[in-house]
């Protein structure tokens, strides 16, 4: 897996990983309505099998998924050098899940938080990351 080339810097891609088809569709629709390109996956392994990920974007990932939970997926991506910001979008996260997310710099947004708050978090994450990359 590699980051996309510099020509892709202008594109802000949201990667959505959730095993619930209705949630994936809702997130896709919400993000596309805001002008983001969206790539959606039903599980972490499908994303890990991708040849590339965006340089600027954001990962929105569910915690509870078969085979690999959301934090395991983010850790695997970080291990491959993927630095895009990540948001764990999950229902009723425990203190342990919140602590583990914080330890790998993952913001936790509780379901059913579709709407303004999640969009604000995505916009802020993408913007901060883009500024960091432009300074590098």
PDB file of C-alpha atoms in Angstrom:
ATOM      1  CA  UNK A   1       0.000   0.000   0.000  1.00  0.00           C
ATOM      2  CA  UNK A   2       1.324   3.419  -0.889  1.00  0.00           C
ATOM      3  CA  UNK A   3       0.174   6.989  -0.663  1.00  0.00           C
ATOM      4  CA  UNK A   4      -1.149   8.466  -3.879  1.00  0.00           C
ATOM      5  CA  UNK A   5       1.109  10.808  -5.897  1.00  0.00           C
ATOM      6  CA  UNK A   6       1.301  14.566  -5.392  1.00  0.00           C
ATOM      7  CA  UNK A   7      -1.272  15.147  -8.146  1.00  0.00           C
ATOM      8  CA  UNK A   8      -3.812  13.626  -5.790  1.00  0.00           C
ATOM      9  CA  UNK A   9      -3.105  16.231  -3.085  1.00  0.00           C
ATOM     10  CA  UNK A  10      -5.994  18.360  -4.324  1.00  0.00           C
ATOM     11  CA  UNK A  11      -8.433  15.488  -3.878  1.00  0.00           C
ATOM     12  CA  UNK A  12      -9.865  14.939  -0.455  1.00  0.00           C
ATOM     13  CA  UNK A  13     -10.987  11.338  -0.204  1.00  0.00           C
ATOM     14  CA  UNK A  14     -12.962   9.931   2.667  1.00  0.00           C
ATOM     15  CA  UNK A  15     -12.447   6.225   3.299  1.00  0.00           C
ATOM     16  CA  UNK A  16     -15.461   4.672   4.997  1.00  0.00           C
ATOM     17  CA  UNK A  17     -15.148   1.237   6.578  1.00  0.00           C
ATOM     18  CA  UNK A  18     -18.284  -0.206   8.167  1.00  0.00           C
ATOM     19  CA  UNK A  19     -19.833  -3.650   7.901  1.00  0.00           C
ATOM     20  CA  UNK A  20     -23.358  -2.170   8.031  1.00  0.00           C
ATOM     21  CA  UNK A  21     -24.446  -1.420   4.464  1.00  0.00           C
ATOM     22  CA  UNK A  22     -26.986   1.218   5.551  1.00  0.00           C
ATOM     23  CA  UNK A  23     -24.360   3.112   7.576  1.00  0.00           C
ATOM     24  CA  UNK A  24     -21.879   2.954   4.667  1.00  0.00           C
ATOM     25  CA  UNK A  25     -24.511   4.302   2.280  1.00  0.00           C
ATOM     26  CA  UNK A  26     -25.500   7.088   4.692  1.00  0.00           C
ATOM     27  CA  UNK A  27     -21.894   8.110   5.271  1.00  0.00           C
ATOM     28  CA  UNK A  28     -21.172   8.024   1.531  1.00  0.00           C
ATOM     29  CA  UNK A  29     -24.197  10.208   0.806  1.00  0.00           C
ATOM     30  CA  UNK A  30     -23.360  12.673   3.579  1.00  0.00           C
ATOM     31  CA  UNK A  31     -19.707  13.033   2.560  1.00  0.00           C
ATOM     32  CA  UNK A  32     -20.472  13.264  -1.164  1.00  0.00           C
ATOM     33  CA  UNK A  33     -23.061  15.967  -0.474  1.00  0.00           C
ATOM     34  CA  UNK A  34     -20.181  17.987   0.993  1.00  0.00           C
ATOM     35  CA  UNK A  35     -18.026  17.508  -2.096  1.00  0.00           C
ATOM     36  CA  UNK A  36     -15.762  14.752  -0.835  1.00  0.00           C
ATOM     37  CA  UNK A  37     -14.844  11.757  -2.933  1.00  0.00           C
ATOM     38  CA  UNK A  38     -15.704   8.570  -1.029  1.00  0.00           C
ATOM     39  CA  UNK A  39     -14.355   5.046  -1.162  1.00  0.00           C
ATOM     40  CA  UNK A  40     -16.365   2.639   0.988  1.00  0.00           C
ATOM     41  CA  UNK A  41     -15.431  -0.802   2.296  1.00  0.00           C
ATOM     42  CA  UNK A  42     -17.398  -3.405   4.224  1.00  0.00           C
ATOM     43  CA  UNK A  43     -14.366  -4.558   6.204  1.00  0.00           C
ATOM     44  CA  UNK A  44     -10.797  -3.677   7.049  1.00  0.00           C
ATOM     45  CA  UNK A  45      -9.209  -6.428   5.001  1.00  0.00           C
ATOM     46  CA  UNK A  46     -10.676  -4.999   1.789  1.00  0.00           C
ATOM     47  CA  UNK A  47      -9.103  -1.632   2.551  1.00  0.00           C
ATOM     48  CA  UNK A  48      -5.776  -3.242   3.419  1.00  0.00           C
ATOM     49  CA  UNK A  49      -5.839  -4.988   0.026  1.00  0.00           C
ATOM     50  CA  UNK A  50      -6.083  -1.637  -1.799  1.00  0.00           C
ATOM     51  CA  UNK A  51      -3.005  -0.644  -3.790  1.00  0.00           C
ATOM     52  CA  UNK A  52      -3.082   2.958  -2.570  1.00  0.00           C
ATOM     53  CA  UNK A  53      -4.766   5.326  -0.162  1.00  0.00           C
ATOM     54  CA  UNK A  54      -5.231   9.076  -0.481  1.00  0.00           C
ATOM     55  CA  UNK A  55      -2.583  11.453   0.778  1.00  0.00           C
ATOM     56  CA  UNK A  56      -5.215  13.940   1.947  1.00  0.00           C
ATOM     57  CA  UNK A  57      -8.419  12.604   3.321  1.00  0.00           C
ATOM     58  CA  UNK A  58      -9.873  10.966   6.341  1.00  0.00           C
ATOM     59  CA  UNK A  59     -10.695   7.472   7.487  1.00  0.00           C
ATOM     60  CA  UNK A  60     -14.080   6.896   9.110  1.00  0.00           C
ATOM     61  CA  UNK A  61     -14.144   3.426  10.593  1.00  0.00           C
ATOM     62  CA  UNK A  62     -16.548   1.424  12.715  1.00  0.00           C
ATOM     63  CA  UNK A  63     -15.178  -0.328  15.774  1.00  0.00           C
ATOM     64  CA  UNK A  64     -17.255  -3.515  15.757  1.00  0.00           C
ATOM     65  CA  UNK A  65     -16.553  -5.446  12.561  1.00  0.00           C
ATOM     66  CA  UNK A  66     -15.871  -9.117  11.847  1.00  0.00           C
ATOM     67  CA  UNK A  67     -12.260 -10.313  11.654  1.00  0.00           C
ATOM     68  CA  UNK A  68     -10.684  -6.939  12.491  1.00  0.00           C
ATOM     69  CA  UNK A  69     -12.009  -4.086  14.609  1.00  0.00           C
ATOM     70  CA  UNK A  70     -11.587  -0.455  13.631  1.00  0.00           C
ATOM     71  CA  UNK A  71      -8.638   0.246  15.909  1.00  0.00           C
ATOM     72  CA  UNK A  72      -6.799  -2.830  14.637  1.00  0.00           C
ATOM     73  CA  UNK A  73      -7.356  -1.533  11.103  1.00  0.00           C
ATOM     74  CA  UNK A  74      -6.002   1.928  11.928  1.00  0.00           C
ATOM     75  CA  UNK A  75      -2.966   0.354  13.620  1.00  0.00           C
ATOM     76  CA  UNK A  76      -2.320  -1.824  10.562  1.00  0.00           C
ATOM     77  CA  UNK A  77      -2.547   1.225   8.277  1.00  0.00           C
ATOM     78  CA  UNK A  78      -0.187   3.221  10.508  1.00  0.00           C
ATOM     79  CA  UNK A  79       2.228   0.300  10.360  1.00  0.00           C
ATOM     80  CA  UNK A  80       2.193   0.672   6.575  1.00  0.00           C
ATOM     81  CA  UNK A  81       2.986   4.377   6.754  1.00  0.00           C
ATOM     82  CA  UNK A  82      -0.548   5.664   6.135  1.00  0.00           C
ATOM     83  CA  UNK A  83      -0.906   8.951   7.999  1.00  0.00           C
ATOM     84  CA  UNK A  84      -4.383  10.240   7.092  1.00  0.00           C
ATOM     85  CA  UNK A  85      -6.455  11.131  10.155  1.00  0.00           C
ATOM     86  CA  UNK A  86      -8.883   8.565  11.484  1.00  0.00           C
ATOM     87  CA  UNK A  87     -12.266   8.843  13.172  1.00  0.00           C
ATOM     88  CA  UNK A  88     -13.710   5.879  15.023  1.00  0.00           C
ATOM     89  CA  UNK A  89     -17.468   6.065  14.417  1.00  0.00           C
ATOM     90  CA  UNK A  90     -19.080   3.667  16.845  1.00  0.00           C
ATOM     91  CA  UNK A  91     -21.919   3.222  19.285  1.00  0.00           C
ATOM     92  CA  UNK A  92     -21.385   3.282  23.045  1.00  0.00           C
ATOM     93  CA  UNK A  93     -17.575   3.103  23.147  1.00  0.00           C
ATOM     94  CA  UNK A  94     -16.157   1.870  26.428  1.00  0.00           C
ATOM     95  CA  UNK A  95     -13.466   3.727  28.348  1.00  0.00           C
ATOM     96  CA  UNK A  96     -10.985   1.112  27.151  1.00  0.00           C
ATOM     97  CA  UNK A  97     -11.906   1.728  23.493  1.00  0.00           C
ATOM     98  CA  UNK A  98     -11.646   5.502  24.004  1.00  0.00           C
ATOM     99  CA  UNK A  99      -8.249   5.120  25.699  1.00  0.00           C
ATOM    100  CA  UNK A 100      -6.920   2.843  22.946  1.00  0.00           C
ATOM    101  CA  UNK A 101      -8.193   5.257  20.296  1.00  0.00           C
ATOM    102  CA  UNK A 102      -6.539   8.210  22.023  1.00  0.00           C
ATOM    103  CA  UNK A 103      -3.261   6.286  22.218  1.00  0.00           C
ATOM    104  CA  UNK A 104      -3.116   6.127  18.402  1.00  0.00           C
ATOM    105  CA  UNK A 105      -4.551   9.620  17.829  1.00  0.00           C
ATOM    106  CA  UNK A 106      -7.982   8.471  16.678  1.00  0.00           C
ATOM    107  CA  UNK A 107     -10.963  10.700  17.389  1.00  0.00           C
ATOM    108  CA  UNK A 108     -14.074   8.895  18.668  1.00  0.00           C
ATOM    109  CA  UNK A 109     -17.501  10.005  17.406  1.00  0.00           C
ATOM    110  CA  UNK A 110     -20.500   8.148  18.761  1.00  0.00           C
ATOM    111  CA  UNK A 111     -23.222   6.760  16.528  1.00  0.00           C
ATOM    112  CA  UNK A 112     -25.784   7.806  15.572  1.00  0.00           C
ATOM    113  CA  UNK A 113     -23.848  11.074  15.173  1.00  0.00           C
ATOM    114  CA  UNK A 114     -24.463  11.416  11.449  1.00  0.00           C
ATOM    115  CA  UNK A 115     -24.680  15.068  10.661  1.00  0.00           C
ATOM    116  CA  UNK A 116     -23.023  18.321  11.519  1.00  0.00           C
ATOM    117  CA  UNK A 117     -20.643  17.115  14.236  1.00  0.00           C
ATOM    118  CA  UNK A 118     -19.183  14.278  12.167  1.00  0.00           C
ATOM    119  CA  UNK A 119     -18.853  16.586   9.141  1.00  0.00           C
ATOM    120  CA  UNK A 120     -17.111  19.219  11.259  1.00  0.00           C
ATOM    121  CA  UNK A 121     -14.685  16.569  12.550  1.00  0.00           C
ATOM    122  CA  UNK A 122     -13.935  15.347   9.013  1.00  0.00           C
ATOM    123  CA  UNK A 123     -13.437  18.874   7.645  1.00  0.00           C
ATOM    124  CA  UNK A 124     -11.105  19.787  10.516  1.00  0.00           C
ATOM    125  CA  UNK A 125      -9.089  16.564  10.208  1.00  0.00           C
ATOM    126  CA  UNK A 126      -8.655  16.930   6.447  1.00  0.00           C
ATOM    127  CA  UNK A 127      -7.733  20.605   6.733  1.00  0.00           C
ATOM    128  CA  UNK A 128      -5.141  20.077   9.480  1.00  0.00           C
ATOM    129  CA  UNK A 129      -3.577  17.157   7.661  1.00  0.00           C
ATOM    130  CA  UNK A 130      -3.395  19.093   4.374  1.00  0.00           C
ATOM    131  CA  UNK A 131      -1.641  21.977   6.141  1.00  0.00           C
ATOM    132  CA  UNK A 132       0.868  19.591   7.702  1.00  0.00           C
ATOM    133  CA  UNK A 133       1.624  18.027   4.330  1.00  0.00           C
ATOM    134  CA  UNK A 134       2.037  21.420   2.642  1.00  0.00           C
ATOM    135  CA  UNK A 135       4.747  22.333   5.164  1.00  0.00           C
ATOM    136  CA  UNK A 136       6.690  19.126   4.593  1.00  0.00           C
TER     137      UNK A 136
END
